[in-house]
Short mmCIF file of C-alpha atoms and ligand atoms in Angstrom, two decimals:
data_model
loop_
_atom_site.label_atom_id
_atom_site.label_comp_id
_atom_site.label_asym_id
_atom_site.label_seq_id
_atom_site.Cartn_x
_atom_site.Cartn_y
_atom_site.Cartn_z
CA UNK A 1352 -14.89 13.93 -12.96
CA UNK A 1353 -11.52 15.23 -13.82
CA UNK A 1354 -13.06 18.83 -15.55
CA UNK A 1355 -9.06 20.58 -15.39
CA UNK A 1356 -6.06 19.21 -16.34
CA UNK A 1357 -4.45 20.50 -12.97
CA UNK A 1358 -6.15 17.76 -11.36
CA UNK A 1359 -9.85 17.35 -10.17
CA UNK A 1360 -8.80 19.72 -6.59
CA UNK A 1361 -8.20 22.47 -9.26
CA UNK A 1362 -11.58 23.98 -9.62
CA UNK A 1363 -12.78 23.17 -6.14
CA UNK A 1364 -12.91 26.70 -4.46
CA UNK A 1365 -14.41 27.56 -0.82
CA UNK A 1366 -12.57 27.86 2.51
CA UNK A 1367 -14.40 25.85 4.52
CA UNK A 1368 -13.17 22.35 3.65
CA UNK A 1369 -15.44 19.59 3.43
CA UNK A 1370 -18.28 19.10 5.97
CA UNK A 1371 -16.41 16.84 7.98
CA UNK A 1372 -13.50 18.70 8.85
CA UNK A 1373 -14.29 20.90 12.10
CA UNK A 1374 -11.45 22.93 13.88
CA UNK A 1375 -10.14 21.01 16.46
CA UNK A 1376 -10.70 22.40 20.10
CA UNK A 1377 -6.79 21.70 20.46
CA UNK A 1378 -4.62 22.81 17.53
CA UNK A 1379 -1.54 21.04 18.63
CA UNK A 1380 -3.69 17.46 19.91
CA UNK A 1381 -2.84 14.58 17.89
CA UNK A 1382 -5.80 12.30 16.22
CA UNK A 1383 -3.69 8.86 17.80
CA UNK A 1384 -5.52 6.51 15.07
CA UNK A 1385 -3.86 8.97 12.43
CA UNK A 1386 -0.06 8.84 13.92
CA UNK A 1387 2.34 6.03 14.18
CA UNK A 1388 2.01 4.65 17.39
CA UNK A 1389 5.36 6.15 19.39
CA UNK A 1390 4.19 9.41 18.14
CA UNK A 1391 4.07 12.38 20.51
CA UNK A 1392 4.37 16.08 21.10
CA UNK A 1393 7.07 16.61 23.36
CA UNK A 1394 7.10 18.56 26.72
CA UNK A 1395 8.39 21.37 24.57
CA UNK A 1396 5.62 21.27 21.80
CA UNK A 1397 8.05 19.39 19.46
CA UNK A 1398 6.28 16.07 17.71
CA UNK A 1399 8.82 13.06 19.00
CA UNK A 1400 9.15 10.38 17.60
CA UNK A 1401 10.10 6.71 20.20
CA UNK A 1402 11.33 10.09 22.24
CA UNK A 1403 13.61 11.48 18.91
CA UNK A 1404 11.89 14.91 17.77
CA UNK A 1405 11.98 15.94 14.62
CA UNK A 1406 13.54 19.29 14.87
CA UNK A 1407 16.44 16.77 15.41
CA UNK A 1408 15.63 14.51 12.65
CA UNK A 1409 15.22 17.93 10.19
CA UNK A 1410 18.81 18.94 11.37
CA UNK A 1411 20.38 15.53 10.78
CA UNK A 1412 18.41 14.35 7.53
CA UNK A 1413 17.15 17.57 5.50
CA UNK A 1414 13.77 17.41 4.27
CA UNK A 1415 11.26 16.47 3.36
CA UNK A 1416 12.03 13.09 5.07
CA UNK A 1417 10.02 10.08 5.31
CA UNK A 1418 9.85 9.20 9.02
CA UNK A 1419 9.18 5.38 9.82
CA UNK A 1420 8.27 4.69 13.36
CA UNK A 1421 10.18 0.55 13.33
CA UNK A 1422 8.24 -0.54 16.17
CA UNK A 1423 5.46 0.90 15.11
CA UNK A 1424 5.92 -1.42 11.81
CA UNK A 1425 6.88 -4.36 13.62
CA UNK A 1426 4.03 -3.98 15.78
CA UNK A 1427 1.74 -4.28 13.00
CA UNK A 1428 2.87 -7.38 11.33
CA UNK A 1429 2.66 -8.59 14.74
CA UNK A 1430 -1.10 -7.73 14.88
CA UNK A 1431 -1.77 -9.35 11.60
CA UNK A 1432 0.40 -12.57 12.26
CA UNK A 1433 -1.83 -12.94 15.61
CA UNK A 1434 -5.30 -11.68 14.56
CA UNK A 1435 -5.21 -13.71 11.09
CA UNK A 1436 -3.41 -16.91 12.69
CA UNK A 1437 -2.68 -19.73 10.75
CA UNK A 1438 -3.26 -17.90 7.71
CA UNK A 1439 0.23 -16.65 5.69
CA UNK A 1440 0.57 -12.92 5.48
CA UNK A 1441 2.01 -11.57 2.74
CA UNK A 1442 3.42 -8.05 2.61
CA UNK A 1443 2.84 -6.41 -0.38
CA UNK A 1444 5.93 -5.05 -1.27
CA UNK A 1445 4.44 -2.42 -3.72
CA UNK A 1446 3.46 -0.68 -0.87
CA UNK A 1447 7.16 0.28 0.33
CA UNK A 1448 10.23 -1.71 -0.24
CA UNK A 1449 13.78 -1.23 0.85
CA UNK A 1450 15.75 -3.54 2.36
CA UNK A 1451 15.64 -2.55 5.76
CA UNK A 1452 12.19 -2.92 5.72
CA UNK A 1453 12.56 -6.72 4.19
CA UNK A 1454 14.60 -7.94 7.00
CA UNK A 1455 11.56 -6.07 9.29
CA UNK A 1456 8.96 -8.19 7.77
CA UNK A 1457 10.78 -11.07 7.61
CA UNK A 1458 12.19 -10.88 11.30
CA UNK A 1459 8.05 -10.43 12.34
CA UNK A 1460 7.63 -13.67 9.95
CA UNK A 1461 5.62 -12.25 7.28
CA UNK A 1462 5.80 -13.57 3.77
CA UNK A 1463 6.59 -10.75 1.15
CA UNK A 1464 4.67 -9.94 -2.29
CA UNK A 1465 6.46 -8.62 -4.83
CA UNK A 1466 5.54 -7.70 -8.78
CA UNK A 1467 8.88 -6.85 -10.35
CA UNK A 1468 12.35 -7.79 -10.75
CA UNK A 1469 13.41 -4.75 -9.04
CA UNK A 1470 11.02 -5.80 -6.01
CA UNK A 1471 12.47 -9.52 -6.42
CA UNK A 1472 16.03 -8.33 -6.19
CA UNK A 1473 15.47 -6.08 -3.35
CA UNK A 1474 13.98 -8.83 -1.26
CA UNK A 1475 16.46 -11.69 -2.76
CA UNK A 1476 19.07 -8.97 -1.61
CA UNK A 1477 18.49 -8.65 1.70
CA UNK A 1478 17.94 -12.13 2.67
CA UNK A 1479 13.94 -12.77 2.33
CA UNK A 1480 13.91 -16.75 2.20
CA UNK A 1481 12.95 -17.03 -1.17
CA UNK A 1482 10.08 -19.33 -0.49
CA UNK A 1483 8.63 -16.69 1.46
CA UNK A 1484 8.05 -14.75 -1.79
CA UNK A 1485 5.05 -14.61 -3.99
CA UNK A 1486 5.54 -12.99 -7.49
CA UNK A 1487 2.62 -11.32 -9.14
CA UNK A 1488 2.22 -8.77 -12.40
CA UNK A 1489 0.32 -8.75 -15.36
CA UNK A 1490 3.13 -8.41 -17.56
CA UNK A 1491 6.16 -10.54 -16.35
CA UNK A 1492 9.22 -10.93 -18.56
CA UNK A 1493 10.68 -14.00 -19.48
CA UNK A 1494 13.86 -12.95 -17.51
CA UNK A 1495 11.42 -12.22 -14.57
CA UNK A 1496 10.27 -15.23 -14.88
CA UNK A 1497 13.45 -16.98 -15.05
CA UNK A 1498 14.61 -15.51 -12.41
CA UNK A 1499 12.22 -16.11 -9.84
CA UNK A 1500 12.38 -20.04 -10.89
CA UNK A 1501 16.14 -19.31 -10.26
CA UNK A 1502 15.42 -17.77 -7.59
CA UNK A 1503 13.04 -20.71 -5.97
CA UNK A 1504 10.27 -18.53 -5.09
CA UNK A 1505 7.42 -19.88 -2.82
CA UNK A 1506 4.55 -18.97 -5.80
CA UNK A 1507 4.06 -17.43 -9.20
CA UNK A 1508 0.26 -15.89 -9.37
CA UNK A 1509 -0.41 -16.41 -12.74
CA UNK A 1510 -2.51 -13.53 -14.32
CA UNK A 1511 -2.78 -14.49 -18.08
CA UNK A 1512 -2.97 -17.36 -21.00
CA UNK A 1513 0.78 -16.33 -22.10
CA UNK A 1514 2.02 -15.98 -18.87
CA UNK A 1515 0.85 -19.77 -18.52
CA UNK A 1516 2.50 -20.99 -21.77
CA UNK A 1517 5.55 -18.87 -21.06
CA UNK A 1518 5.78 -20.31 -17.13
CA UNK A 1519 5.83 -23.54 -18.45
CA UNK A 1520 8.19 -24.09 -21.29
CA UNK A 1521 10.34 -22.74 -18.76
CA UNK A 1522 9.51 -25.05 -16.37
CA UNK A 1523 9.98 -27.71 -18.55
CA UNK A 1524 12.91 -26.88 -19.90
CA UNK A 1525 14.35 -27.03 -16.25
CA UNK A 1526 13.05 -29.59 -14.97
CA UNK A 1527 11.22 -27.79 -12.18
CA UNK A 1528 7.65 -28.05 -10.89
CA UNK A 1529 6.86 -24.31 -10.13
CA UNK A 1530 3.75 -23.39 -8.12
CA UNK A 1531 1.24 -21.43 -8.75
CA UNK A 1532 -2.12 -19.75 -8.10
CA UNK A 1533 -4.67 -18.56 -10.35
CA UNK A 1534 -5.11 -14.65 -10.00
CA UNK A 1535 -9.14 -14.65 -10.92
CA UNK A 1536 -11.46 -11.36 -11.59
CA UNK A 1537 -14.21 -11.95 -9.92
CA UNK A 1538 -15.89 -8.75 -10.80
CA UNK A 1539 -16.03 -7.02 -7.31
CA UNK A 1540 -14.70 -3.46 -6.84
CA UNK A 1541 -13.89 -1.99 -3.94
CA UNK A 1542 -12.46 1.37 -2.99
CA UNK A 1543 -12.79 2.89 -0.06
CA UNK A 1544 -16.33 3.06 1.57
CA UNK A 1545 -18.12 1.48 -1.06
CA UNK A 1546 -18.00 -1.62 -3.57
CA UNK A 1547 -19.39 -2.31 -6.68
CA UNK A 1548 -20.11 -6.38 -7.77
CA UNK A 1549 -20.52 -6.01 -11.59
CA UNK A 1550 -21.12 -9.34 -14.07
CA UNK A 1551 -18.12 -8.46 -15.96
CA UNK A 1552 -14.69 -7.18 -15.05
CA UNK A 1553 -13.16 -4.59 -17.32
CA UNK A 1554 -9.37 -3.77 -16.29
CA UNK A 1555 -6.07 -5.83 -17.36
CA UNK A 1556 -5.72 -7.84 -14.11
CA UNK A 1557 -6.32 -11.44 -13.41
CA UNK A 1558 -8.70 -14.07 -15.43
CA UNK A 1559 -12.16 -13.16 -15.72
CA UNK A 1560 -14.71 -15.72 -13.64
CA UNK A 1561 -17.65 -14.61 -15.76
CA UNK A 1562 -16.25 -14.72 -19.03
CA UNK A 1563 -14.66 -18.28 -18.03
CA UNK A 1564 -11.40 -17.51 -18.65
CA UNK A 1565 -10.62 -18.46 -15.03
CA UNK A 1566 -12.18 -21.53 -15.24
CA UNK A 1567 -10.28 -22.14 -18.18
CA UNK A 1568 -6.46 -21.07 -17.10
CA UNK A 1569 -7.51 -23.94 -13.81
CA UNK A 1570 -8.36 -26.66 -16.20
CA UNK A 1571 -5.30 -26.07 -18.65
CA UNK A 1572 -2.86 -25.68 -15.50
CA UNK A 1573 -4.22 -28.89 -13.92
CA UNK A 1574 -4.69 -31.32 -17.31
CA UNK A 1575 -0.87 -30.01 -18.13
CA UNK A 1576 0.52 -31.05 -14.91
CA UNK A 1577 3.94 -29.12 -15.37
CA UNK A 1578 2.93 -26.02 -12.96
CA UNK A 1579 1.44 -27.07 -9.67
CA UNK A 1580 -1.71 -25.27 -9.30
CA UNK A 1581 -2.08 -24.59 -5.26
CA UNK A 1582 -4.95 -22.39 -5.55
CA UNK A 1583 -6.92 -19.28 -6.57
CA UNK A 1584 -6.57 -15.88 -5.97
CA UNK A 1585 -8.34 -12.78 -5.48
CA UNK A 1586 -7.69 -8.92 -4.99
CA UNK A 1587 -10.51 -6.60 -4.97
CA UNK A 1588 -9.47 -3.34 -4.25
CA UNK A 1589 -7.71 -0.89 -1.80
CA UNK A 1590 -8.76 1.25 1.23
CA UNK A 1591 -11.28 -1.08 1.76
CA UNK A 1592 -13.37 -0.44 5.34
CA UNK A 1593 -16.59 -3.03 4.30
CA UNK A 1594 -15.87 -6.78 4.64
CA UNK A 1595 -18.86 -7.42 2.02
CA UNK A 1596 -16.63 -6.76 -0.66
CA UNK A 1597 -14.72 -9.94 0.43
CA UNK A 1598 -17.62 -11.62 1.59
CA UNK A 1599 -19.17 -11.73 -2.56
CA UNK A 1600 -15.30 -12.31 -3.62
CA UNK A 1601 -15.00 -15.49 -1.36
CA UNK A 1602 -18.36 -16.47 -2.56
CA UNK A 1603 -17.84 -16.39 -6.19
CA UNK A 1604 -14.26 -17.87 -6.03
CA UNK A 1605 -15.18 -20.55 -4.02
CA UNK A 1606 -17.68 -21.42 -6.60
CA UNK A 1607 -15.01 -21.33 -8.99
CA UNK A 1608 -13.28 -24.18 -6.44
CA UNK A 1609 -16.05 -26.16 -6.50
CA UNK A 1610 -16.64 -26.10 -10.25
CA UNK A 1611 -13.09 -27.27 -10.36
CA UNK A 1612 -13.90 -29.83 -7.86
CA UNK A 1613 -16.83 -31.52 -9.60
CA UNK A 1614 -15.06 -30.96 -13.19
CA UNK A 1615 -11.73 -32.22 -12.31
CA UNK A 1616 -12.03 -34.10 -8.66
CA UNK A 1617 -9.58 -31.66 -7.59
CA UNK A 1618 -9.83 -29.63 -3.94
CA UNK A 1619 -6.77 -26.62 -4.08
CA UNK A 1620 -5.84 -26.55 -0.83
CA UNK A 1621 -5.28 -23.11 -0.76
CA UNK A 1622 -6.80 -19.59 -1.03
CA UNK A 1623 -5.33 -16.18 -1.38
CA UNK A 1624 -8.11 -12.94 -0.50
CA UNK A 1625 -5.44 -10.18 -1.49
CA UNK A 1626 -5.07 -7.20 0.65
CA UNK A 1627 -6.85 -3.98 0.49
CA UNK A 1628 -7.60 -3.24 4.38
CA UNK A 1629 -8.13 0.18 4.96
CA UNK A 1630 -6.38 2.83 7.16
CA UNK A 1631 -6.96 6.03 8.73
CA UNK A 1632 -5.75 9.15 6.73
CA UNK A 1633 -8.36 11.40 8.23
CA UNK A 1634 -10.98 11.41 11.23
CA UNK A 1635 -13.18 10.29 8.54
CA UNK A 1636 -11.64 7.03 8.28
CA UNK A 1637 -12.41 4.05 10.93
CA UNK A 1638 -10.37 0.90 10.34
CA UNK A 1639 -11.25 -2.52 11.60
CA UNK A 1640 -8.18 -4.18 13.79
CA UNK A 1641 -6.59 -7.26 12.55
CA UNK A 1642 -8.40 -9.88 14.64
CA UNK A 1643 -11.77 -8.07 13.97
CA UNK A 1644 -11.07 -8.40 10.07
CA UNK A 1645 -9.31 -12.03 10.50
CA UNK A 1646 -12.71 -13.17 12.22
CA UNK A 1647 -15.15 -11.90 9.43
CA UNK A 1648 -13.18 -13.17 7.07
CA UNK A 1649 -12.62 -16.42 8.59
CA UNK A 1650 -16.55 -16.75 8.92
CA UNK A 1651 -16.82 -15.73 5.23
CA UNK A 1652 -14.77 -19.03 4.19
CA UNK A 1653 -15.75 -20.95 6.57
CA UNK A 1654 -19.63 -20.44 5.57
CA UNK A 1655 -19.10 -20.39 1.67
CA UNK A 1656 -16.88 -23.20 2.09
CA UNK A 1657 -20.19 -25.20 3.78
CA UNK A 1658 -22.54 -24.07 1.06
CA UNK A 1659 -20.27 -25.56 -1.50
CA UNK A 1660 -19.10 -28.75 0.48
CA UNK A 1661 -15.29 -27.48 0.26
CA UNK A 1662 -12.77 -28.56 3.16
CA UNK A 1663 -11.63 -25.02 4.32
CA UNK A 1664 -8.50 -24.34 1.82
CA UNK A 1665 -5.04 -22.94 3.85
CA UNK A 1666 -5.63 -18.83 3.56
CA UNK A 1667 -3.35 -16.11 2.50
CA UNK A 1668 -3.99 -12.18 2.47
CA UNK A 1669 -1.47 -9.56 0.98
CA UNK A 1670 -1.83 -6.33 3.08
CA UNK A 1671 0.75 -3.39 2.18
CA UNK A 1672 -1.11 0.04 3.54
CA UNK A 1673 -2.48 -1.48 6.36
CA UNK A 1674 1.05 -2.57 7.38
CA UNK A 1675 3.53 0.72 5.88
CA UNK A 1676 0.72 3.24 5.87
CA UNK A 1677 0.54 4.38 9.52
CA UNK A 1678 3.97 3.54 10.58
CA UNK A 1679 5.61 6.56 8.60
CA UNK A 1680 4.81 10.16 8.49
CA UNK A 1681 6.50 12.86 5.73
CA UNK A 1682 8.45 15.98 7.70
CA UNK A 1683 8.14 18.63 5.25
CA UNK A 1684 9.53 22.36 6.07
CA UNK A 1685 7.32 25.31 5.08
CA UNK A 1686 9.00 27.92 2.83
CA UNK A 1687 6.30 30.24 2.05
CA UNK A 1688 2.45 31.14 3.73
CA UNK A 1689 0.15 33.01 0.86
CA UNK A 1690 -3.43 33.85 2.00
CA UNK A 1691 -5.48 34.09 -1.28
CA UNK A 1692 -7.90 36.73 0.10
CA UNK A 1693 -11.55 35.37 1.03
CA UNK A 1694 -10.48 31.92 -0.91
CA UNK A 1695 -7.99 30.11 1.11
CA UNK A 1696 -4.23 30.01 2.82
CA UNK A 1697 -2.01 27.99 0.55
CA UNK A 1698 1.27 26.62 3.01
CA UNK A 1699 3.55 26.05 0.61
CA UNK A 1700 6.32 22.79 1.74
CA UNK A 1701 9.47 21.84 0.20
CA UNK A 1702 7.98 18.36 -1.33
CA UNK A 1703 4.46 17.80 -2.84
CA UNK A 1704 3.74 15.72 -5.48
CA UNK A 1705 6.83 14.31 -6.27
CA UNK A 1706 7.20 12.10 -2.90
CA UNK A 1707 3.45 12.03 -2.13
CA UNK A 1708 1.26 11.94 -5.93
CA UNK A 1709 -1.75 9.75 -4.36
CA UNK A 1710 -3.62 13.55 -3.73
CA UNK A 1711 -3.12 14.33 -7.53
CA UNK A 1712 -3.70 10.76 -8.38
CA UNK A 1713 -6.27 9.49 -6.53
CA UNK A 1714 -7.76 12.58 -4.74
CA UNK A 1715 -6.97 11.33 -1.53
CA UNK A 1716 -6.96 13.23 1.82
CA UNK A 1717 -4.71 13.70 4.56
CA UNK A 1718 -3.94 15.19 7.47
CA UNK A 1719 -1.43 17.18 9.08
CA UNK A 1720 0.07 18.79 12.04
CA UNK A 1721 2.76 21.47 12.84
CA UNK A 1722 5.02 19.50 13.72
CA UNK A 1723 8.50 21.60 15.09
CA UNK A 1724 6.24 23.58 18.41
CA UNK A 1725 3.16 23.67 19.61
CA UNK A 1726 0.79 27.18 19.15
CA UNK A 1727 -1.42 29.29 20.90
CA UNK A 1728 -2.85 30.91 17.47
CA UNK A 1729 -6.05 29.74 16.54
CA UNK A 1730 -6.57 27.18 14.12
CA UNK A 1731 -7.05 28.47 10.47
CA UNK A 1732 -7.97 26.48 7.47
CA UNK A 1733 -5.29 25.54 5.49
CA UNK A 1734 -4.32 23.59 2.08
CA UNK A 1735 -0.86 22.34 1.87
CA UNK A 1736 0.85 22.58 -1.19
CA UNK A 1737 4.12 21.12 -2.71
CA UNK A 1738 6.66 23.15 -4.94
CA UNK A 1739 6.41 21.97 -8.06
CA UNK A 1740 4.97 23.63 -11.42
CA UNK A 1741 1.21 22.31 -11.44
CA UNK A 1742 -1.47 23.82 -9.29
CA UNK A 1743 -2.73 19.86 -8.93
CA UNK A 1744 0.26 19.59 -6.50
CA UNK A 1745 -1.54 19.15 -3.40
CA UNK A 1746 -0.32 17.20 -0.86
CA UNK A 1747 -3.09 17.66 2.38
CA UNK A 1748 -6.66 19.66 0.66
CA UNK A 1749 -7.83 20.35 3.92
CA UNK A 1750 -6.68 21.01 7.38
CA UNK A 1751 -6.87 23.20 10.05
CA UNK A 1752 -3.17 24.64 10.84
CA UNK A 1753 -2.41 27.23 13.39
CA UNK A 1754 -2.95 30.91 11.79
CA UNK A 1755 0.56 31.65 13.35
CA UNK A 1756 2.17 28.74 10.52
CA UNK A 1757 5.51 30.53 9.25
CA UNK A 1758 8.26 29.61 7.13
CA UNK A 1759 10.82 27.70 8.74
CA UNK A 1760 7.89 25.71 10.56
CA UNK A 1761 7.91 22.18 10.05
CA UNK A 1762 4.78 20.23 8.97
CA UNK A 1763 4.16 16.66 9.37
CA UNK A 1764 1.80 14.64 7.57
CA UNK A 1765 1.01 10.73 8.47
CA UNK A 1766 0.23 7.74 6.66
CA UNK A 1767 2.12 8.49 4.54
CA UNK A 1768 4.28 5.11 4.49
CA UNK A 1769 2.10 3.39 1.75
CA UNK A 1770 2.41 4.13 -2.38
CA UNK A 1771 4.61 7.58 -1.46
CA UNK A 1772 8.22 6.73 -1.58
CA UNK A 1773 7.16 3.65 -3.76
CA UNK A 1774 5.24 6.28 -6.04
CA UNK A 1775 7.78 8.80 -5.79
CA UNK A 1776 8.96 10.76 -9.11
CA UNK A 1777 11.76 13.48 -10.34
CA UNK A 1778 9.60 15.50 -11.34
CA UNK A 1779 10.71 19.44 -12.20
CA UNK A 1780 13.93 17.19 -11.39
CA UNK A 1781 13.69 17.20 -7.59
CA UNK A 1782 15.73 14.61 -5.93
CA UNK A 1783 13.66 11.48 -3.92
CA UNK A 1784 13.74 11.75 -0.09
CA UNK A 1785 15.44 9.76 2.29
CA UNK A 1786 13.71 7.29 4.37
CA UNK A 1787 15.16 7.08 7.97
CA UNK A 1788 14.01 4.52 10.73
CA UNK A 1789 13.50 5.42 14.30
CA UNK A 1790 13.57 3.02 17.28
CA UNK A 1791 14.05 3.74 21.44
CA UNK A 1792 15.03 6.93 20.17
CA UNK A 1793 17.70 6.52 17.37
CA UNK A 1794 17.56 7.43 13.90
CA UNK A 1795 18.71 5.48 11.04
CA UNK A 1796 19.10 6.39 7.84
CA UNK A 1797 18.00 3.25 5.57
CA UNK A 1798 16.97 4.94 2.20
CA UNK A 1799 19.36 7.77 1.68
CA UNK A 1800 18.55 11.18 -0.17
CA UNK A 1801 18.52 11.52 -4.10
CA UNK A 1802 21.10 14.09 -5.32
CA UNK A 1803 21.67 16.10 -8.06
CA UNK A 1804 24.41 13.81 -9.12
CA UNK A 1805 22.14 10.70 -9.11
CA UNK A 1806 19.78 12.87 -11.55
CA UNK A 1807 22.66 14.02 -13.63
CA UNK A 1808 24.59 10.30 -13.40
CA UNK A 1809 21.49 8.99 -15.86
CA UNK A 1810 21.66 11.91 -18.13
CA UNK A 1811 24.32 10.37 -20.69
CA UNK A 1812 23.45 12.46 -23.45
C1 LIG B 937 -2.57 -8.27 -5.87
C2 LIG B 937 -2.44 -7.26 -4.80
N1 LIG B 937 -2.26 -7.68 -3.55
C3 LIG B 937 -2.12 -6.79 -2.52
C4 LIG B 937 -2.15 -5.43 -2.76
C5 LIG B 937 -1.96 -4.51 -1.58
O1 LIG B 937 -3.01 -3.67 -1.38
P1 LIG B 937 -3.04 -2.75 -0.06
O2 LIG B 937 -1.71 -2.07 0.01
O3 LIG B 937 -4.16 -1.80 -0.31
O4 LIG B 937 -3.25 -3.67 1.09
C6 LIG B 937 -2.34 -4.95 -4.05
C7 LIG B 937 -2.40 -3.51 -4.30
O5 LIG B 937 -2.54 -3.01 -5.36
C8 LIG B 937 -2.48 -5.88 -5.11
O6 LIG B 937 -2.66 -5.49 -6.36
#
């Protein structure tokens, strides 16, 4: 798929986007599913946002800047603690930690996934109770480990044999009776539209349910006794818009529970179905609400769980992008406009792939808007472009921008608040952005911009 080294965008020439991209009838009118939800252009053509616009945030903060809309946030771990109720939601901090944004998800009572030490310590340091906190990775360190049973964290998901030997001779040697889940591969893929249910599971995550492996890690955690095993787990994928993915997940591990049942007379009374739930980057994209995905999935357990005999375990989900993604948008100012003749017009910003690499990485699309006035020029197909040295650097493929766009105009992009700052690089040695939080109208800074210094304070040599 990948046929230049620039990235697979490199080679893909033609200026009139992809088939679903039409010019809008209104180049200033905002796609509302795309924005954060206190997202508006002003009276004056200026995008506000919660009634601050970003000409203002640009002259306080620089950019690019990461712009998250707080209520916006709050408002959606609201939606999921109501639509999935009685079920734990887990943040998954991966998506976009800080601390600010802890003490957000905590204060909306939302658990918080983490898969480091660095995302540990983050959320130990700004308060998250620690049984709130799950801990997953495929690779945890013994000091990782230690630490989180230091720590008291709610649950370890255990994702391999050593892991399991290494959990608990710690354990043991402590005195402590950790618990756990068992992260199983149950050899469903989804991404995006689609999803693939294979017979075996070929990546470095989890214990295969095929192979028996997961079967096995159940048994050896249960006839040990020093870990206690509360359930299994399962993630299948991200940007995921088809509940039938979940629907052959919940099947299979529930089979897996019964199995364990009927080998071991042992019910785990709970169940974890990961995250993966889908936004909108582009008109293309139609997510389900909260209480519309709580209630398939709900009937998914609730039916497999009857086919196999199984009291209905206590349910956990991790969602990240469905929680971060829409609440933030990037504010990016436009240095240069070059129209490759008959090809395309490349808007060059003052980012690109070093705060936003999931276009390089994944080929993902965006969206965007000009963002500091409204225009009367017509729209005119546009690819946005970062500054760095790699023609992959591609921050939005497609979108129609009005054909006035000049430098010194600023350009926002949305949903951008999952896997950017998280993913962000130095790359060509260009400081991180800052991450500032707006609410009834205030901004506040709560991830501060990288310097120079900070880059040159690690270069010892
Ligand atoms: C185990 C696990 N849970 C939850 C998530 C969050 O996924 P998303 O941000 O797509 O909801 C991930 C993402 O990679 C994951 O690996």
């Amino acid at each position: 798929m990948r046929a230049h080294e620039a990235g697979a965008l490199h080679g893909d020439i033609g200026s009139r986007g992809p088939a679903w991209l039409r010019p809008p009838a209104d180049v200033n009118a905002l796609v509302p599913a795309l924005w954060p939800r206190n997202v508006a252009r002003g009276g004056d053509g200026v995008l506000a946002v919660a009634g601050l616009g970003v000409r203002d945030i640009a002259a306080d903060f620089g950019t690019p800047v990461y712009v998250l809309d707080e209520d916006d946030l709050r408002s959606r771990c609201r939606d999921f603690r109501t639509g999935f109720d009685g079920v734990d939601v887990y943040y998954a901090g991966k998506a976009f930690l800080c601390r600010a944004v802890v003490r957000m998800i905590a204060e909306e009572g939302l658990h918080l996934d983490v898969c480091t030490g660095g995302e540990l310590a983050t959320a130990l340091s700004a308060g998250m109770p620690p049984e709130r906190i799950g801990f997953h990775g495929n690779n945890k360190s013994l000091r990782e480990l230690t630490r989180a049973l230091d720590a008291g964290v709610g649950r370890i998901i255990l994702d391999s044999f050593d892991e399991i030997d290494r959990l608990t001779a710690l354990a043991r040697e402590r005195g402590v009776r950790p618990r756990v889940m068992i992260r199983v591969t149950v050899g469903v893929e989804a991404h995006t539209h689609e999803f693939i249910a294979t017979a075996h599971e070929d990546q470095k995550f989890g214990f295969s349910l095929a192979g028996g492996a997961a079967a096995e890690a159940a048994f050896r955690v249960l006839d040990d006794g020093v870990l206690e095993l509360r359930g299994l787990h399962s993630h299948i994928g991200s940007q995921i818009f088809d509940a039938s993915g979940f629907e052959v997940s919940a099947r299979r591990v529930l089979g897996l529970q019964a199995q364990i049942r009927d080998a071991r007379g042992v019910e785990l009374p709970e169940l974890d179905l990961g995250g993966g739930f889908g936004i909108a980057y582009t008109t293309q994209d139609d997510p389900a609400a909260p209480q519309d995905l709580a209630k398939r999935l709900r009937r998914i357990v609730e039916s497999e769980c009857a086919a196999e005999r199984l009291a209905v375990p206590h349910l956990s989900i991790e969602p990240g992008r469905a929680i971060v993604g829409p609440a933030v948008f990037t504010l990016y100012e436009v240095g240069t406009v070059k129209d490759v003749d008959g090809i395309r017009t490349y808007v060059s910003v003052d980012g690109g792939m070093s705060d936003n690499i999931r276009t390089a990485l994944y080929d993902a699309s965006y969206s965007a808007t000009l963002a500091s006035r409204a225009s009367a020029a017509e729209p005119m197909l546009a690819r946005v472009v970062g500054k760095h040295c790699e023609s992959g650097d591609i921050v939005v493929k497609d979108e129609f921008l009005p054909a006035d766009v000049q430098p010194g105009d600023l350009v926002a992009v949305p949903g951008t608040g999952a896997y950017c700052r998280s993913m962000a690089s130095n790359y060509n040695h260009v400081p991180r952005p800052p991450v500032v939080a707006v609410r009834d109208g205030r901004a506040r800074l709560i991830v501060r911009r990288e310097t120079e210094e900070d880059l040159l304070a690690l270069d010892v040599g």
